[in-house]
GROMACS .gro file of C-alpha atoms in nm:
model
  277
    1UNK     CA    1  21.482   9.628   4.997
    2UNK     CA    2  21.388   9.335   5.226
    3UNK     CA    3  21.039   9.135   5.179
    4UNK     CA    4  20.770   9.190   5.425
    5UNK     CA    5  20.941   9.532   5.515
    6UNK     CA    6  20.634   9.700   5.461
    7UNK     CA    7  20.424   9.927   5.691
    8UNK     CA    8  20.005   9.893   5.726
    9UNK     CA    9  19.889  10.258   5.960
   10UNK     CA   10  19.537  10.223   6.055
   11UNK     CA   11  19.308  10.536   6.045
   12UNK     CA   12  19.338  10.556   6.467
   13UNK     CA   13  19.760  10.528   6.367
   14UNK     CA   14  19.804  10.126   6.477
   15UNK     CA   15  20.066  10.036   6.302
   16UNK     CA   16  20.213   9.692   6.145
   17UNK     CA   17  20.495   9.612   5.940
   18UNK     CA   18  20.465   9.329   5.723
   19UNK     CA   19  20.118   9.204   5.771
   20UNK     CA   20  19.801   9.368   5.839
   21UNK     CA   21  19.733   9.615   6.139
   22UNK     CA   22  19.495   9.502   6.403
   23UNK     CA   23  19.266   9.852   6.405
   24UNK     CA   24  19.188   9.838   6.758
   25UNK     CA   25  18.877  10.082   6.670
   26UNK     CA   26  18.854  10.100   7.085
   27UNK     CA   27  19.055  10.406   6.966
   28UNK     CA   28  18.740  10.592   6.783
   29UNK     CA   29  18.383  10.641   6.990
   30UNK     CA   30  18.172  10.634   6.647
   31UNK     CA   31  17.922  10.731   6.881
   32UNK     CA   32  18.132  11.066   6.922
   33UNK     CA   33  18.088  11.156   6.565
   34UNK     CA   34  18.188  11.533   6.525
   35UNK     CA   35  17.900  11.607   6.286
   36UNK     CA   36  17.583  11.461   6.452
   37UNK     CA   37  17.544  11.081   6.619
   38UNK     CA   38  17.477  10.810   6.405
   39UNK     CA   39  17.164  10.694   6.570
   40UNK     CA   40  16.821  10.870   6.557
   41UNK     CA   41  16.628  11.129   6.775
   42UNK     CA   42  16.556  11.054   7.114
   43UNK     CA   43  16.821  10.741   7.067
   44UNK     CA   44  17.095  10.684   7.284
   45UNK     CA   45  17.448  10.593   7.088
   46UNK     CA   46  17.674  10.300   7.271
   47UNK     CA   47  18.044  10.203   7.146
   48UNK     CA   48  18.150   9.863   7.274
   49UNK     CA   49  18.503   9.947   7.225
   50UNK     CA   50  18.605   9.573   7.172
   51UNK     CA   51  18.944   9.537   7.027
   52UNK     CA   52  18.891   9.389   6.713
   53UNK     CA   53  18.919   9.525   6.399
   54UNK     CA   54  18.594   9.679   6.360
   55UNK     CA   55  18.343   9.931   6.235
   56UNK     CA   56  18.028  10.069   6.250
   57UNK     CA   57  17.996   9.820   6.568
   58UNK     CA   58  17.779  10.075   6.756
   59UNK     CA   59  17.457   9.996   6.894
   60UNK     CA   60  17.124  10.261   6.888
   61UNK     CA   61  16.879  10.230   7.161
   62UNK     CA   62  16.537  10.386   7.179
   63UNK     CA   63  16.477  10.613   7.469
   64UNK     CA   64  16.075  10.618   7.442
   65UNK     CA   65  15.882  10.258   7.297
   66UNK     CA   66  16.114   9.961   7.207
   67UNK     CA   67  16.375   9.907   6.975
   68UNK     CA   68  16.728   9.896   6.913
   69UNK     CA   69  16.964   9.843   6.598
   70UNK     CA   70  17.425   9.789   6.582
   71UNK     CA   71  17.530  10.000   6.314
   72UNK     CA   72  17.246  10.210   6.259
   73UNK     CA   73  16.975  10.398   6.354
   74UNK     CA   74  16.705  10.207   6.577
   75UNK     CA   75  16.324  10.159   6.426
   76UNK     CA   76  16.172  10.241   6.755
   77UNK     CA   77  15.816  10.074   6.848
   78UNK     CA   78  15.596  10.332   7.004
   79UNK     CA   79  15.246  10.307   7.067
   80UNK     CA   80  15.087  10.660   7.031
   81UNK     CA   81  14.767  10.497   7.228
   82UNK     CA   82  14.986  10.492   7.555
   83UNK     CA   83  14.974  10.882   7.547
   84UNK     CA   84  14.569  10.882   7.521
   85UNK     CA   85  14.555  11.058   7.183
   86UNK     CA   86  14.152  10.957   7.152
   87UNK     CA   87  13.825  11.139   7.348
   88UNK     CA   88  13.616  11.002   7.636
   89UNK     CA   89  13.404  10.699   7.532
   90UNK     CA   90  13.681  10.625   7.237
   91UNK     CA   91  13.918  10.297   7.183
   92UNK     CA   92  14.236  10.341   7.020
   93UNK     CA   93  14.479  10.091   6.801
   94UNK     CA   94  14.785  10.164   6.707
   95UNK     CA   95  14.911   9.882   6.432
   96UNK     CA   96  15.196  10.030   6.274
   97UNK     CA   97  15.399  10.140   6.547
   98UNK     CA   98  15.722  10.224   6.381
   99UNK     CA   99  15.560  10.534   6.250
  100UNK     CA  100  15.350  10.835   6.406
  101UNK     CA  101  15.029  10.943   6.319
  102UNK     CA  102  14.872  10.626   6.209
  103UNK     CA  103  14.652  10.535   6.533
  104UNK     CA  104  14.305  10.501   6.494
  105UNK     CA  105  14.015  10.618   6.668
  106UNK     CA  106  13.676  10.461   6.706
  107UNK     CA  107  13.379  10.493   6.892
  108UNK     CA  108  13.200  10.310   7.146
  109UNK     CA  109  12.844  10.196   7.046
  110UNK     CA  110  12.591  10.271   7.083
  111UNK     CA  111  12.815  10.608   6.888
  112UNK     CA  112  12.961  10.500   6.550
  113UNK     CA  113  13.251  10.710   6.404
  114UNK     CA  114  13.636  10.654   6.326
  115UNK     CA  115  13.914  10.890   6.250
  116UNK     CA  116  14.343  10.851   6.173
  117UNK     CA  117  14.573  10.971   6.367
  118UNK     CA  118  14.295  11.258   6.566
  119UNK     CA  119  14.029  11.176   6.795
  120UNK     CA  120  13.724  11.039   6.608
  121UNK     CA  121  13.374  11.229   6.604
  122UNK     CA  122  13.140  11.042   6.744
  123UNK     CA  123  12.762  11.082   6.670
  124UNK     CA  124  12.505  10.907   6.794
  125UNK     CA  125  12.303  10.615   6.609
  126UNK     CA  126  11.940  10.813   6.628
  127UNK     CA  127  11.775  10.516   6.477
  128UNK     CA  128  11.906  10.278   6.799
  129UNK     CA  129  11.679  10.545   7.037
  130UNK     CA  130  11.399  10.468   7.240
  131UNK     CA  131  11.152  10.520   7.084
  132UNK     CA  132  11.193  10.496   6.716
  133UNK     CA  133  11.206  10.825   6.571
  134UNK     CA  134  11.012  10.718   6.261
  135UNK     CA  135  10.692  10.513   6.226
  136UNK     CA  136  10.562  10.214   6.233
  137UNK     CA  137  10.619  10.025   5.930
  138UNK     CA  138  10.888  10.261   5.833
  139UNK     CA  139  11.311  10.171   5.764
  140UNK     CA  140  11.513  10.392   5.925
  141UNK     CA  141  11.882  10.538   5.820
  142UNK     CA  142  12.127  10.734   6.028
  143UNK     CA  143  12.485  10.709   5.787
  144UNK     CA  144  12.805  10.717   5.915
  145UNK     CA  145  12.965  11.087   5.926
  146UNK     CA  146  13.282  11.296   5.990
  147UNK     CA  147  13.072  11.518   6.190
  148UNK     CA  148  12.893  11.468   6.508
  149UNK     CA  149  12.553  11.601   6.368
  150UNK     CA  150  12.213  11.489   6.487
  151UNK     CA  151  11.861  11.494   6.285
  152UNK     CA  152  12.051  11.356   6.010
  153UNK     CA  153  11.849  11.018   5.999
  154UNK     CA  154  11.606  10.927   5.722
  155UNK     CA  155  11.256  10.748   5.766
  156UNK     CA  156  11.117  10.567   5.438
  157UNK     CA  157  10.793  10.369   5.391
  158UNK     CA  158  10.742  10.129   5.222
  159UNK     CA  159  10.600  10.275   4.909
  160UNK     CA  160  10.924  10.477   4.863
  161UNK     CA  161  10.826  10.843   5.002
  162UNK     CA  162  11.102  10.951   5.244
  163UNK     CA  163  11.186  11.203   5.510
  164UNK     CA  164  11.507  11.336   5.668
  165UNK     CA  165  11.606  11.484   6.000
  166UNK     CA  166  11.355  11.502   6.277
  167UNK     CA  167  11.049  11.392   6.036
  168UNK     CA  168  10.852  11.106   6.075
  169UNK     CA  169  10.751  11.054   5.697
  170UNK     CA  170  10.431  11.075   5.542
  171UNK     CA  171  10.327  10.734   5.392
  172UNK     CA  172   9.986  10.813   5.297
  173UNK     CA  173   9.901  10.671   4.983
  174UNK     CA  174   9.604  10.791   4.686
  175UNK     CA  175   9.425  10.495   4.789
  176UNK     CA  176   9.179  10.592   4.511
  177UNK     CA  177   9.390  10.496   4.205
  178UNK     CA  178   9.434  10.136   4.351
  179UNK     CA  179   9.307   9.905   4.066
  180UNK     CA  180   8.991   9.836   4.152
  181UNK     CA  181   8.784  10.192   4.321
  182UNK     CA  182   8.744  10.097   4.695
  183UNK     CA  183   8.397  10.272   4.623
  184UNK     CA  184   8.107  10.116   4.476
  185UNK     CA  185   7.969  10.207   4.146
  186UNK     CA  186   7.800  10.540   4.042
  187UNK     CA  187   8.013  10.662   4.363
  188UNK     CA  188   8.323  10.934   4.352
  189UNK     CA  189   8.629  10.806   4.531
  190UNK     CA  190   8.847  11.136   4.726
  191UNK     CA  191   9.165  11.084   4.897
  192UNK     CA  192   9.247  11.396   5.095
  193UNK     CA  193   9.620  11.311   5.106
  194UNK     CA  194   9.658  11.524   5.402
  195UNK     CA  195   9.946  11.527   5.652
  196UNK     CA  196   9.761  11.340   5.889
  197UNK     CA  197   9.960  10.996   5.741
  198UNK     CA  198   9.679  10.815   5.718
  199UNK     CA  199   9.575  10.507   5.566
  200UNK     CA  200   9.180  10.430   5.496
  201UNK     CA  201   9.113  10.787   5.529
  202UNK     CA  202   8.945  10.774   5.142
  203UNK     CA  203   8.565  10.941   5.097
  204UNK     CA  204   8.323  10.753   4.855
  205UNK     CA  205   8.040  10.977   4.761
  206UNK     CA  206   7.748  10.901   4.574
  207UNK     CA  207   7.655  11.041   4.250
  208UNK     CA  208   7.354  11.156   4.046
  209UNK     CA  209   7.030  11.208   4.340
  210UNK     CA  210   7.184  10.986   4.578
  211UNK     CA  211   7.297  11.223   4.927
  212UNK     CA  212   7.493  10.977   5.135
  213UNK     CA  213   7.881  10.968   5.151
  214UNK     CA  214   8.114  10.705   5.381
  215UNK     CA  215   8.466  10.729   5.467
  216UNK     CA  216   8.709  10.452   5.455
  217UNK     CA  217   8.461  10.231   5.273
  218UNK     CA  218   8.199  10.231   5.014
  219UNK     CA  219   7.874  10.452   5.073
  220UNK     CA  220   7.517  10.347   5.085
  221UNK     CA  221   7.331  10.554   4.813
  222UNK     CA  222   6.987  10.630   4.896
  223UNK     CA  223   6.845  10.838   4.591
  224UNK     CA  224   6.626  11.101   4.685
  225UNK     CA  225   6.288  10.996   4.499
  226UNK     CA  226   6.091  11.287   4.582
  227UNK     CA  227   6.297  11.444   4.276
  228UNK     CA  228   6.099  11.211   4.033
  229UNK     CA  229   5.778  11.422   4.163
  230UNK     CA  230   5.613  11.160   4.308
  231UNK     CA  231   5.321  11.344   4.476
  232UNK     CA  232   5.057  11.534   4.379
  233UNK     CA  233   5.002  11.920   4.341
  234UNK     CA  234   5.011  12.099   4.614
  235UNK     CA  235   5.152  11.832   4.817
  236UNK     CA  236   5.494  11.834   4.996
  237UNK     CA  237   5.739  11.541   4.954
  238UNK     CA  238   6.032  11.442   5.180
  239UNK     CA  239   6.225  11.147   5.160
  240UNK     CA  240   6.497  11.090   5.442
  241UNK     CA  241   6.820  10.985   5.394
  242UNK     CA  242   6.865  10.605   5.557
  243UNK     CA  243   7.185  10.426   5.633
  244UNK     CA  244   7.035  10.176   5.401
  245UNK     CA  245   6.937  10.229   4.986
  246UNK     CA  246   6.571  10.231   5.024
  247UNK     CA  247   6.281  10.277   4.755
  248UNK     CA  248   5.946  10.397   4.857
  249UNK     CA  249   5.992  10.536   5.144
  250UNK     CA  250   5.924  10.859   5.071
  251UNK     CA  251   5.619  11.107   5.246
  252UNK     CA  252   5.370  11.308   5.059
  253UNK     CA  253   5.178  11.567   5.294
  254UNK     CA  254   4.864  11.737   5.165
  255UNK     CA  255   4.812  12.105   5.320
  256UNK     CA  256   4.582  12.019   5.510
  257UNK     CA  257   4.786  11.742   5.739
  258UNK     CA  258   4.691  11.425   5.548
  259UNK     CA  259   4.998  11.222   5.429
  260UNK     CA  260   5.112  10.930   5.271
  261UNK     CA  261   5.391  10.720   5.243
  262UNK     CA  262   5.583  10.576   4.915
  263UNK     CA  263   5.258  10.717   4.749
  264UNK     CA  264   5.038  11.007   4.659
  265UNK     CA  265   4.836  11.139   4.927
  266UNK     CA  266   4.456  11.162   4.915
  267UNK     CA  267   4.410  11.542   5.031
  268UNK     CA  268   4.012  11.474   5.050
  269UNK     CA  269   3.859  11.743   5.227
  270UNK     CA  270   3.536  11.821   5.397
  271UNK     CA  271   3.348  12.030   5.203
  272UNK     CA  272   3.050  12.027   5.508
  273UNK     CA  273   3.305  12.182   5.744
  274UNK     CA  274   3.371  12.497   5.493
  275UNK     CA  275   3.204  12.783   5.556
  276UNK     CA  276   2.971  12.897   5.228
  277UNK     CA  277   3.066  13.177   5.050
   0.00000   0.00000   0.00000
């Protein structure tokens, strides 16, 4: 036996005796792979062929987007937004663009809505319309949902009462338990609370013989005097009610015409004028 009488066979059958074979792989397309290609989907496999002693010197290259990759499958860039995945009146971005499925949707103001990987729903900011659909004074809310639904917004005043979806809400206040009565004393303060969502809409009415009664603002009690019996027998009295609290002003009429004011009348009659009996 002789030194360096040995034989080295490549796979592809290149043979050397005594030192290493040069495997020209030129021999073997790895991109003709009996069992499937080495590179991905919708890749196209190329095999340089050089004549050195290599492997897995193939090169992948994406068909669609960018990319390519020697000795293994290509991470191909694709941008899904290229295709127009998103509605009308929609931007989309696409940051991760070696995966699928991960473009976002959003919506052009004045809409507000975002969705992954599907178009977005868009629904409109009702709060942003012309006119406001709550009132003055009041904060309105229209939140951010998956849905495209309207009447959703919410109108609050300032005292904490709220309304939602085509409402305007009613901020009327019991203006009568304020502190200090709005109405003046010996008066009865009513606050109708009605749906008319109104402010100053309180009643002050007077008590005990006064008859007047004021809205949005204390009343002026004139007390009716003639209940005190101020006149004599047989004599009507009438006291008017006055815008003003007056005393003495009212009328005591005899039955035969002859009155008197803030007083008793003198019902003296003429006893020539009656006709004997």
């Amino acid at each position: 036996s002789s030194a360096n009488d040995y034989t080295c066979e490549c796979a592809n059958g290149v043979m050397a005796i005594g030192k290493p074979a040069i495997c020209e792989m030129g021999s073997i397309d790895e991109c003709s792979a009996t069992n499937s290609s080495p590179c991905g989907a919708d890749q196209d496999c190329t095999d340089p062929n050089t004549t050195g002693a290599s492997l897995m010197d193939f090169v992948c290259s994406c068909r669609t987007g960018k990319g390519s990759a020697v000795g293994a499958a290509a991470a191909c860039e694709v941008n899904e937004c290229d295709s127009s995945p998103c509605g009308a009146g929609q931007d989309c971005i696409d940051t991760m663009l070696t995966s699928t499925g991960d473009f976002e949707c959003s919506c052009r103001l004045p809409k507000t809505g975002k969705a992954n990987g599907m178009p977005a729903m868009c629904e409109f900011d009702e709060c942003a319309s012309t006119p406001p659909p709550c009132g003055m004074g009041q904060t309105c809310t229209d939140p951010v949902k998956t849905d495209a639904s309207t009447k959703d917004f919410t109108c609050e005043c300032s005292n904490g009462v709220k309304a939602t979806g085509a409402a305007v809400a009613l901020c009327d206040v019991d203006e009568c338990t304020a502190t200090m009565s709005p109405c003046g004393a010996d008066q009865t303060c009513n606050d109708p609370n009605t749906a008319s969502n109104m402010l100053h809409d309180f009643e002050c009415t007077c008590k005990n013989d006064a008859k007047l009664k004021a809205v949005d603002g204390p009343a002026t009690c004139d007390k009716d005097e003639c209940k005190s019996n101020p006149c004599g027998t047989g004599q009507t009295c009438d006291d008017p009610v006055k815008s003003v609290s007056s005393i003495g002003d009212f009328t005591c009429t005899c039955g035969n015409g002859v009155s008197t004011t803030g007083a008793a009348a003198v019902c003296d009659t003429d006893e020539c004028a009656m006709t004997p009996s």
